[in-house]
């Protein structure tokens, strides 16, 4: 292992409360864009119907577990509609504003939500009604229920109306009821969901929330029309950021599990590597821009320390070393993510595309090379080239999504939503 003077690695805890409040919605949005990165490659391999089946299985497998984790972390565990809606507000499947959920609560067992804007629909609508139906019918029906079932096994999510839109400019884009009824027979938990529930990702312990911190340390109060992340305490935002990164990893594990059922191991790993390459580059660029970081080694060191590919640090065995001149990334093989076989476990000296996309998302003049590699891990260094690298195809595919350039806005103080 090459020795370098270690600059203290930045982490979520090193960011200010305001910086974290800016970063968290970015992490939620980039979690939603994981599918924009992965699904194009599934269509090539399996066609539209096969893509839809993988999407169903990956969200069914992952969303119940990360939903329960966030409920516990922010102390809003319950079995009612309000608990379900709070979970959606902190879910990578429903990033704020890009997926503009609006909620109504009639009583603890009945409610509605609508999407005043659905970024995913904007991405898919140009592909035609068949793709819209695949997303808004075939995928949403089982996956919305899977998320709700994490709160109450008798919950059902059913459409009031949904795309394809008739007329073409119909608003809201869709509307749904959520009903909890003891006569609803819970569906059988599929094997892929049970398997993800046995991963190290589901069980990992993350940073505790300090109740003495200024700001809210939980979401135990009323349901709010919008979550304003700046109202949370610094330690609560650290925990939320860690949980959202874990959502990325759980979704990726569900994706890989579903793909492995359909192809051989080499092909499955190739598809997963394309998925992580596309999202790694887009996420790096969005983190850089959102936090106003410089496109230099200092900025890259910070992006590496905050990027979901390498977080949370309790799950990923990694170390960022920066002495002001040289920047090194150590990827160990003893992390919990390696036990699960997640994204970092797909990276090695012969497969650096995702890390290349990440560093070039900060500046296309950056490139990585291997300094050493053995069973314990891999040490990479960052070099600067004279000519900028062309954007790789996987990143370009992900940027087809309107989410890649989406801009969040300040919506002011949110209103609490009470039972009508």
CSV table of C-alpha atoms in Angstrom, one decimal:
chain,number,residue,atom,x,y,z
A,1,UNK,CA,0.0,0.0,0.0
A,2,UNK,CA,1.4,3.4,-0.9
A,3,UNK,CA,1.8,5.7,2.0
A,4,UNK,CA,0.5,9.3,1.8
A,5,UNK,CA,0.0,11.9,4.5
A,6,UNK,CA,-3.7,11.6,5.2
A,7,UNK,CA,-5.8,14.7,5.1
A,8,UNK,CA,-8.8,14.2,7.4
A,9,UNK,CA,-11.5,12.8,5.1
A,10,UNK,CA,-14.7,14.8,4.9
A,11,UNK,CA,-17.9,13.0,5.7
A,12,UNK,CA,-21.5,14.0,6.1
A,13,UNK,CA,-20.7,15.0,9.7
A,14,UNK,CA,-18.2,17.6,8.4
A,15,UNK,CA,-20.9,19.5,6.5
A,16,UNK,CA,-22.9,22.3,8.0
A,17,UNK,CA,-26.5,22.0,8.7
A,18,UNK,CA,-27.3,24.1,5.7
A,19,UNK,CA,-25.0,22.1,3.5
A,20,UNK,CA,-26.7,18.9,4.5
A,21,UNK,CA,-30.1,20.4,3.9
A,22,UNK,CA,-29.0,21.1,0.4
A,23,UNK,CA,-27.4,17.7,-0.1
A,24,UNK,CA,-30.2,15.4,1.1
A,25,UNK,CA,-32.7,16.2,-1.6
A,26,UNK,CA,-29.9,15.7,-4.2
A,27,UNK,CA,-29.3,12.3,-2.8
A,28,UNK,CA,-33.0,11.4,-3.0
A,29,UNK,CA,-33.2,12.6,-6.6
A,30,UNK,CA,-30.1,10.7,-7.6
A,31,UNK,CA,-31.6,7.6,-6.0
A,32,UNK,CA,-34.6,7.9,-8.4
A,33,UNK,CA,-32.2,8.3,-11.3
A,34,UNK,CA,-30.6,4.9,-10.6
A,35,UNK,CA,-33.5,3.5,-12.7
A,36,UNK,CA,-32.9,6.0,-15.5
A,37,UNK,CA,-29.3,4.7,-15.5
A,38,UNK,CA,-30.1,1.0,-15.4
A,39,UNK,CA,-33.3,0.5,-17.3
A,40,UNK,CA,-32.0,1.3,-20.8
A,41,UNK,CA,-29.5,-1.5,-20.5
A,42,UNK,CA,-32.3,-3.9,-19.4
A,43,UNK,CA,-34.4,-2.9,-22.4
A,44,UNK,CA,-31.5,-3.9,-24.7
A,45,UNK,CA,-31.1,-7.2,-22.9
A,46,UNK,CA,-34.7,-8.2,-22.0
A,47,UNK,CA,-37.1,-5.9,-23.9
A,48,UNK,CA,-39.7,-3.7,-22.4
A,49,UNK,CA,-41.6,-6.4,-20.6
A,50,UNK,CA,-38.4,-7.9,-19.1
A,51,UNK,CA,-37.3,-4.4,-18.0
A,52,UNK,CA,-40.6,-3.9,-16.2
A,53,UNK,CA,-40.3,-7.2,-14.4
A,54,UNK,CA,-36.9,-6.4,-13.1
A,55,UNK,CA,-38.1,-3.0,-12.0
A,56,UNK,CA,-41.0,-4.6,-10.1
A,57,UNK,CA,-38.7,-7.0,-8.3
A,58,UNK,CA,-36.0,-4.5,-7.4
A,59,UNK,CA,-38.4,-2.1,-5.7
A,60,UNK,CA,-40.4,-4.9,-4.1
A,61,UNK,CA,-37.2,-6.3,-2.7
A,62,UNK,CA,-35.7,-3.1,-1.4
A,63,UNK,CA,-38.4,-0.5,-0.5
A,64,UNK,CA,-40.1,-2.3,2.5
A,65,UNK,CA,-36.7,-2.6,4.3
A,66,UNK,CA,-35.4,0.9,3.8
A,67,UNK,CA,-38.9,2.3,4.6
A,68,UNK,CA,-38.8,0.6,8.0
A,69,UNK,CA,-35.2,1.8,8.6
A,70,UNK,CA,-36.2,5.5,8.0
A,71,UNK,CA,-39.3,5.1,10.2
A,72,UNK,CA,-37.2,3.9,13.1
A,73,UNK,CA,-34.4,6.4,12.5
A,74,UNK,CA,-36.8,9.4,12.6
A,75,UNK,CA,-39.2,8.0,15.2
A,76,UNK,CA,-42.4,8.0,13.2
A,77,UNK,CA,-43.1,4.3,13.3
A,78,UNK,CA,-46.8,3.5,13.1
A,79,UNK,CA,-49.4,1.7,11.1
A,80,UNK,CA,-51.5,4.4,9.7
A,81,UNK,CA,-51.8,6.4,6.4
A,82,UNK,CA,-49.8,9.3,7.9
A,83,UNK,CA,-46.9,7.0,8.5
A,84,UNK,CA,-47.1,5.7,4.9
A,85,UNK,CA,-47.1,9.3,3.5
A,86,UNK,CA,-44.1,10.4,5.7
A,87,UNK,CA,-42.2,7.4,4.3
A,88,UNK,CA,-42.9,8.4,0.7
A,89,UNK,CA,-41.5,11.9,1.5
A,90,UNK,CA,-38.1,10.3,2.4
A,91,UNK,CA,-38.0,7.7,-0.3
A,92,UNK,CA,-35.7,7.7,-3.3
A,93,UNK,CA,-38.7,6.5,-5.3
A,94,UNK,CA,-40.4,9.8,-4.6
A,95,UNK,CA,-37.8,12.6,-4.5
A,96,UNK,CA,-39.3,16.0,-3.5
A,97,UNK,CA,-40.5,18.3,-6.3
A,98,UNK,CA,-39.2,16.1,-9.1
A,99,UNK,CA,-41.9,13.7,-8.0
A,100,UNK,CA,-44.3,16.3,-6.6
A,101,UNK,CA,-46.5,14.3,-4.3
A,102,UNK,CA,-49.4,16.1,-2.7
A,103,UNK,CA,-51.3,14.4,0.2
A,104,UNK,CA,-54.7,14.4,1.8
A,105,UNK,CA,-55.6,12.5,5.0
A,106,UNK,CA,-59.2,11.7,5.6
A,107,UNK,CA,-58.7,9.6,8.8
A,108,UNK,CA,-55.9,7.3,10.0
A,109,UNK,CA,-57.0,4.6,7.6
A,110,UNK,CA,-57.9,6.6,4.5
A,111,UNK,CA,-56.1,9.1,2.4
A,112,UNK,CA,-55.2,10.2,-1.1
A,113,UNK,CA,-52.1,11.5,-2.9
A,114,UNK,CA,-51.7,13.0,-6.3
A,115,UNK,CA,-48.6,13.9,-8.4
A,116,UNK,CA,-48.8,17.5,-9.5
A,117,UNK,CA,-45.6,16.8,-11.4
A,118,UNK,CA,-44.1,13.4,-12.2
A,119,UNK,CA,-40.5,13.6,-13.5
A,120,UNK,CA,-40.5,9.9,-14.3
A,121,UNK,CA,-43.5,10.4,-16.5
A,122,UNK,CA,-41.8,13.3,-18.3
A,123,UNK,CA,-38.9,10.9,-19.0
A,124,UNK,CA,-41.1,8.1,-20.3
A,125,UNK,CA,-43.9,9.9,-22.1
A,126,UNK,CA,-41.9,10.6,-25.2
A,127,UNK,CA,-41.4,6.8,-25.6
A,128,UNK,CA,-45.1,6.2,-26.1
A,129,UNK,CA,-48.1,4.8,-24.3
A,130,UNK,CA,-46.7,1.2,-24.0
A,131,UNK,CA,-43.8,2.4,-21.9
A,132,UNK,CA,-46.1,4.7,-19.9
A,133,UNK,CA,-48.4,1.8,-19.2
A,134,UNK,CA,-45.5,-0.4,-18.2
A,135,UNK,CA,-44.3,2.2,-15.6
A,136,UNK,CA,-47.6,3.6,-14.4
A,137,UNK,CA,-49.6,0.3,-14.3
A,138,UNK,CA,-47.4,-2.7,-14.5
A,139,UNK,CA,-44.6,-1.4,-12.2
A,140,UNK,CA,-46.5,0.9,-9.9
A,141,UNK,CA,-49.3,-1.4,-8.8
A,142,UNK,CA,-47.1,-4.0,-7.0
A,143,UNK,CA,-44.4,-1.6,-5.9
A,144,UNK,CA,-46.7,1.1,-4.3
A,145,UNK,CA,-48.3,-1.8,-2.4
A,146,UNK,CA,-44.9,-3.1,-1.4
A,147,UNK,CA,-44.0,0.2,0.1
A,148,UNK,CA,-47.3,0.6,1.9
A,149,UNK,CA,-47.1,-2.9,3.3
A,150,UNK,CA,-44.0,-2.0,5.1
A,151,UNK,CA,-46.2,0.1,7.4
A,152,UNK,CA,-49.4,-1.9,7.5
A,153,UNK,CA,-50.0,-5.4,5.8
A,154,UNK,CA,-53.6,-4.4,5.2
A,155,UNK,CA,-52.8,-1.3,3.2
A,156,UNK,CA,-53.7,-1.0,-0.5
A,157,UNK,CA,-52.8,1.8,-2.9
A,158,UNK,CA,-55.2,2.1,-5.8
A,159,UNK,CA,-55.5,4.5,-8.7
A,160,UNK,CA,-58.1,7.2,-9.1
A,161,UNK,CA,-56.7,8.0,-12.5
A,162,UNK,CA,-53.2,7.6,-14.0
A,163,UNK,CA,-51.4,7.9,-17.4
A,164,UNK,CA,-51.4,7.5,-20.3
A,165,UNK,CA,-52.9,11.0,-19.9
A,166,UNK,CA,-56.2,11.7,-21.6
A,167,UNK,CA,-56.3,14.6,-22.5
A,168,UNK,CA,-52.5,14.8,-23.2
A,169,UNK,CA,-52.0,17.7,-20.7
A,170,UNK,CA,-54.1,16.2,-17.9
A,171,UNK,CA,-53.2,17.5,-14.4
A,172,UNK,CA,-52.5,16.2,-11.8
A,173,UNK,CA,-50.5,13.6,-13.6
A,174,UNK,CA,-52.0,10.9,-11.5
A,175,UNK,CA,-54.0,10.4,-8.3
A,176,UNK,CA,-54.3,7.4,-5.9
A,177,UNK,CA,-56.2,6.3,-2.8
A,178,UNK,CA,-54.6,4.6,0.2
A,179,UNK,CA,-56.9,2.5,2.3
A,180,UNK,CA,-56.1,0.3,5.3
A,181,UNK,CA,-58.8,-2.3,5.8
A,182,UNK,CA,-58.4,-5.4,8.0
A,183,UNK,CA,-60.3,-7.3,5.3
A,184,UNK,CA,-57.6,-6.7,2.8
A,185,UNK,CA,-55.6,-10.0,2.5
A,186,UNK,CA,-51.9,-9.2,2.6
A,187,UNK,CA,-50.0,-10.6,-0.4
A,188,UNK,CA,-47.4,-13.3,0.1
A,189,UNK,CA,-43.9,-11.8,0.6
A,190,UNK,CA,-41.9,-12.8,-2.5
A,191,UNK,CA,-38.5,-14.6,-2.1
A,192,UNK,CA,-36.6,-11.6,-3.5
A,193,UNK,CA,-38.0,-9.4,-0.7
A,194,UNK,CA,-37.1,-11.9,2.0
A,195,UNK,CA,-33.6,-12.2,0.6
A,196,UNK,CA,-32.8,-8.5,0.7
A,197,UNK,CA,-34.2,-8.4,4.3
A,198,UNK,CA,-31.3,-10.8,5.2
A,199,UNK,CA,-28.6,-8.4,3.8
A,200,UNK,CA,-26.0,-6.6,5.9
A,201,UNK,CA,-27.4,-3.4,4.4
A,202,UNK,CA,-30.7,-3.8,6.1
A,203,UNK,CA,-29.1,-4.5,9.5
A,204,UNK,CA,-26.2,-2.0,9.5
A,205,UNK,CA,-26.0,0.5,12.4
A,206,UNK,CA,-25.6,4.2,11.3
A,207,UNK,CA,-24.9,7.4,13.1
A,208,UNK,CA,-27.1,8.2,16.1
A,209,UNK,CA,-29.1,11.4,16.2
A,210,UNK,CA,-28.2,13.7,19.1
A,211,UNK,CA,-31.4,14.9,20.8
A,212,UNK,CA,-29.5,18.0,22.1
A,213,UNK,CA,-28.8,19.3,18.6
A,214,UNK,CA,-30.5,22.5,17.5
A,215,UNK,CA,-33.4,21.6,15.2
A,216,UNK,CA,-35.7,18.7,14.9
A,217,UNK,CA,-34.2,15.3,15.6
A,218,UNK,CA,-37.2,13.3,14.3
A,219,UNK,CA,-40.4,13.4,12.2
A,220,UNK,CA,-42.7,12.3,15.0
A,221,UNK,CA,-44.9,15.4,14.7
A,222,UNK,CA,-47.7,16.1,12.2
A,223,UNK,CA,-47.4,15.2,8.5
A,224,UNK,CA,-46.1,18.2,6.6
A,225,UNK,CA,-47.1,19.2,3.1
A,226,UNK,CA,-43.4,19.3,2.2
A,227,UNK,CA,-40.4,18.2,4.2
A,228,UNK,CA,-38.1,21.2,4.7
A,229,UNK,CA,-34.8,19.6,5.4
A,230,UNK,CA,-33.3,22.7,7.0
A,231,UNK,CA,-35.6,22.2,9.9
A,232,UNK,CA,-33.9,19.0,10.9
A,233,UNK,CA,-30.9,19.1,13.2
A,234,UNK,CA,-27.4,18.6,11.9
A,235,UNK,CA,-27.1,15.1,13.4
A,236,UNK,CA,-30.6,14.1,12.1
A,237,UNK,CA,-29.5,15.3,8.6
A,238,UNK,CA,-26.3,13.2,8.8
A,239,UNK,CA,-28.5,10.1,9.6
A,240,UNK,CA,-30.9,10.9,6.9
A,241,UNK,CA,-28.1,11.3,4.3
A,242,UNK,CA,-26.7,7.9,5.4
A,243,UNK,CA,-30.1,6.3,5.2
A,244,UNK,CA,-30.7,7.6,1.7
A,245,UNK,CA,-27.3,6.3,0.5
A,246,UNK,CA,-28.2,3.0,2.0
A,247,UNK,CA,-31.5,3.1,0.0
A,248,UNK,CA,-29.3,3.4,-3.1
A,249,UNK,CA,-27.4,0.3,-2.2
A,250,UNK,CA,-30.5,-1.7,-1.2
A,251,UNK,CA,-32.1,-0.8,-4.6
A,252,UNK,CA,-28.9,-1.8,-6.4
A,253,UNK,CA,-28.9,-5.1,-4.6
A,254,UNK,CA,-32.5,-5.7,-5.6
A,255,UNK,CA,-31.6,-4.8,-9.1
A,256,UNK,CA,-28.7,-7.2,-9.3
A,257,UNK,CA,-30.7,-10.0,-7.6
A,258,UNK,CA,-33.5,-9.6,-10.3
A,259,UNK,CA,-31.0,-9.5,-13.2
A,260,UNK,CA,-29.1,-12.6,-11.9
A,261,UNK,CA,-32.3,-14.6,-12.2
A,262,UNK,CA,-32.4,-14.0,-15.9
A,263,UNK,CA,-28.8,-14.1,-17.2
A,264,UNK,CA,-25.4,-15.6,-16.3
A,265,UNK,CA,-23.1,-14.0,-13.7
A,266,UNK,CA,-20.8,-12.3,-16.2
A,267,UNK,CA,-23.7,-10.6,-18.0
A,268,UNK,CA,-25.4,-9.6,-14.7
A,269,UNK,CA,-22.2,-8.0,-13.5
A,270,UNK,CA,-21.7,-6.2,-16.8
A,271,UNK,CA,-25.3,-4.7,-16.6
A,272,UNK,CA,-24.8,-3.7,-13.0
A,273,UNK,CA,-21.5,-2.0,-13.8
A,274,UNK,CA,-23.2,0.0,-16.5
A,275,UNK,CA,-25.9,1.0,-14.1
A,276,UNK,CA,-23.5,2.2,-11.4
A,277,UNK,CA,-21.3,4.0,-14.0
A,278,UNK,CA,-24.2,6.1,-15.3
A,279,UNK,CA,-25.5,7.1,-11.9
A,280,UNK,CA,-22.0,7.7,-10.5
A,281,UNK,CA,-21.1,10.4,-13.0
A,282,UNK,CA,-24.4,12.2,-12.8
A,283,UNK,CA,-24.4,12.1,-9.0
A,284,UNK,CA,-20.9,13.5,-8.8
A,285,UNK,CA,-21.8,16.4,-11.0
A,286,UNK,CA,-24.9,17.2,-9.1
A,287,UNK,CA,-23.2,17.1,-5.7
A,288,UNK,CA,-20.4,19.4,-7.0
A,289,UNK,CA,-22.9,21.9,-8.4
A,290,UNK,CA,-25.3,21.8,-5.4
A,291,UNK,CA,-22.6,22.5,-2.9
A,292,UNK,CA,-20.7,25.0,-5.1
A,293,UNK,CA,-17.5,22.9,-5.0
A,294,UNK,CA,-14.5,23.8,-7.1
A,295,UNK,CA,-13.7,21.5,-10.0
A,296,UNK,CA,-10.3,20.7,-8.5
A,297,UNK,CA,-8.8,18.0,-6.3
A,298,UNK,CA,-10.1,19.7,-3.2
A,299,UNK,CA,-13.6,19.6,-4.6
A,300,UNK,CA,-13.2,16.0,-5.8
A,301,UNK,CA,-12.0,14.9,-2.4
A,302,UNK,CA,-15.2,16.3,-0.9
A,303,UNK,CA,-17.4,14.7,-3.6
A,304,UNK,CA,-15.8,11.3,-3.0
A,305,UNK,CA,-16.5,11.6,0.7
A,306,UNK,CA,-20.2,12.3,0.1
A,307,UNK,CA,-20.9,10.1,-2.9
A,308,UNK,CA,-23.5,7.3,-2.4
A,309,UNK,CA,-21.2,4.8,-4.2
A,310,UNK,CA,-18.8,5.2,-1.2
A,311,UNK,CA,-21.3,5.8,1.6
A,312,UNK,CA,-22.4,5.3,4.3
A,313,UNK,CA,-18.9,4.7,5.7
A,314,UNK,CA,-20.3,2.1,8.2
A,315,UNK,CA,-21.2,0.0,5.1
A,316,UNK,CA,-18.5,0.7,2.6
A,317,UNK,CA,-14.8,0.0,3.4
A,318,UNK,CA,-13.1,3.1,1.9
A,319,UNK,CA,-10.7,5.9,2.7
A,320,UNK,CA,-10.1,9.2,1.0
A,321,UNK,CA,-6.6,10.5,1.5
A,322,UNK,CA,-5.8,14.0,0.3
A,323,UNK,CA,-2.7,16.0,1.4
A,324,UNK,CA,-3.4,19.1,-0.7
A,325,UNK,CA,-1.5,17.7,-3.7
A,326,UNK,CA,-2.1,14.0,-4.1
A,327,UNK,CA,-5.6,12.4,-3.9
A,328,UNK,CA,-5.9,8.7,-3.3
A,329,UNK,CA,-8.9,6.4,-2.8
A,330,UNK,CA,-8.6,3.2,-0.9
A,331,UNK,CA,-11.3,0.6,-1.6
A,332,UNK,CA,-11.1,-2.2,1.0
A,333,UNK,CA,-12.7,-5.6,0.7
A,334,UNK,CA,-13.8,-6.1,4.3
A,335,UNK,CA,-16.8,-3.8,4.3
A,336,UNK,CA,-20.4,-5.0,4.8
A,337,UNK,CA,-21.1,-4.0,1.2
A,338,UNK,CA,-18.6,-6.6,0.1
A,339,UNK,CA,-20.5,-9.2,2.1
A,340,UNK,CA,-23.6,-8.2,0.2
A,341,UNK,CA,-21.8,-8.0,-3.2
A,342,UNK,CA,-23.0,-4.5,-3.8
A,343,UNK,CA,-21.7,-1.8,-6.1
A,344,UNK,CA,-18.1,-1.4,-4.7
A,345,UNK,CA,-17.6,-5.1,-4.9
A,346,UNK,CA,-18.0,-4.8,-8.7
A,347,UNK,CA,-15.0,-2.5,-9.0
A,348,UNK,CA,-11.5,-3.8,-9.6
A,349,UNK,CA,-8.5,-2.8,-11.6
A,350,UNK,CA,-10.0,-4.1,-14.8
A,351,UNK,CA,-13.4,-2.4,-14.1
A,352,UNK,CA,-12.8,1.2,-13.1
A,353,UNK,CA,-15.5,2.7,-15.3
A,354,UNK,CA,-17.8,3.8,-12.4
A,355,UNK,CA,-14.9,5.6,-10.6
A,356,UNK,CA,-13.8,7.2,-13.8
A,357,UNK,CA,-17.3,8.5,-14.4
A,358,UNK,CA,-17.4,9.8,-10.8
A,359,UNK,CA,-14.1,11.8,-11.0
A,360,UNK,CA,-14.9,13.1,-14.4
A,361,UNK,CA,-18.3,14.3,-13.2
A,362,UNK,CA,-16.3,16.8,-11.2
A,363,UNK,CA,-13.8,17.6,-14.0
A,364,UNK,CA,-13.4,15.7,-17.3
A,365,UNK,CA,-9.6,16.2,-17.0
A,366,UNK,CA,-9.5,13.8,-14.0
A,367,UNK,CA,-8.6,10.1,-14.4
A,368,UNK,CA,-7.8,7.3,-12.0
A,369,UNK,CA,-5.2,4.6,-12.1
A,370,UNK,CA,-4.4,1.7,-9.8
A,371,UNK,CA,-1.4,2.0,-7.5
A,372,UNK,CA,-1.8,-1.4,-5.9
A,373,UNK,CA,-4.4,-4.2,-5.7
A,374,UNK,CA,-4.5,-7.3,-3.7
A,375,UNK,CA,-7.2,-9.4,-1.8
A,376,UNK,CA,-7.3,-6.7,0.9
A,377,UNK,CA,-8.3,-3.9,-1.4
A,378,UNK,CA,-7.3,-1.5,-4.2
A,379,UNK,CA,-5.5,1.8,-4.0
A,380,UNK,CA,-6.3,4.4,-6.7
A,381,UNK,CA,-4.7,7.7,-7.4
A,382,UNK,CA,-6.2,10.6,-9.3
A,383,UNK,CA,-4.3,12.1,-12.2
A,384,UNK,CA,-5.0,15.2,-14.3
A,385,UNK,CA,-4.8,14.9,-18.1
A,386,UNK,CA,-4.1,17.7,-20.6
A,387,UNK,CA,-7.2,16.8,-22.7
A,388,UNK,CA,-10.7,16.3,-21.2
A,389,UNK,CA,-12.2,12.9,-21.6
A,390,UNK,CA,-15.4,12.5,-23.6
A,391,UNK,CA,-18.5,11.8,-21.6
A,392,UNK,CA,-19.1,8.0,-21.4
A,393,UNK,CA,-22.2,6.5,-22.9
A,394,UNK,CA,-23.6,5.3,-19.6
A,395,UNK,CA,-23.6,8.9,-18.2
A,396,UNK,CA,-25.1,10.2,-21.4
A,397,UNK,CA,-27.9,7.7,-21.2
A,398,UNK,CA,-28.7,8.7,-17.6
A,399,UNK,CA,-28.7,12.4,-18.6
A,400,UNK,CA,-31.6,11.7,-21.0
A,401,UNK,CA,-33.7,12.0,-17.8
A,402,UNK,CA,-35.0,15.5,-17.0
A,403,UNK,CA,-33.9,14.8,-13.5
A,404,UNK,CA,-30.2,15.2,-14.4
A,405,UNK,CA,-30.7,18.9,-14.8
A,406,UNK,CA,-33.6,19.4,-12.3
A,407,UNK,CA,-33.4,22.5,-10.1
A,408,UNK,CA,-34.9,22.5,-6.6
A,409,UNK,CA,-36.7,25.5,-5.3
A,410,UNK,CA,-37.4,27.0,-1.9
A,411,UNK,CA,-41.1,26.5,-1.2
A,412,UNK,CA,-41.2,28.3,2.1
A,413,UNK,CA,-42.6,27.1,5.4
A,414,UNK,CA,-44.6,23.8,4.9
A,415,UNK,CA,-48.1,23.5,6.3
A,416,UNK,CA,-49.1,20.6,8.6
A,417,UNK,CA,-51.7,18.3,7.2
A,418,UNK,CA,-54.4,17.2,9.6
A,419,UNK,CA,-57.2,14.7,9.3
A,420,UNK,CA,-60.1,16.2,7.4
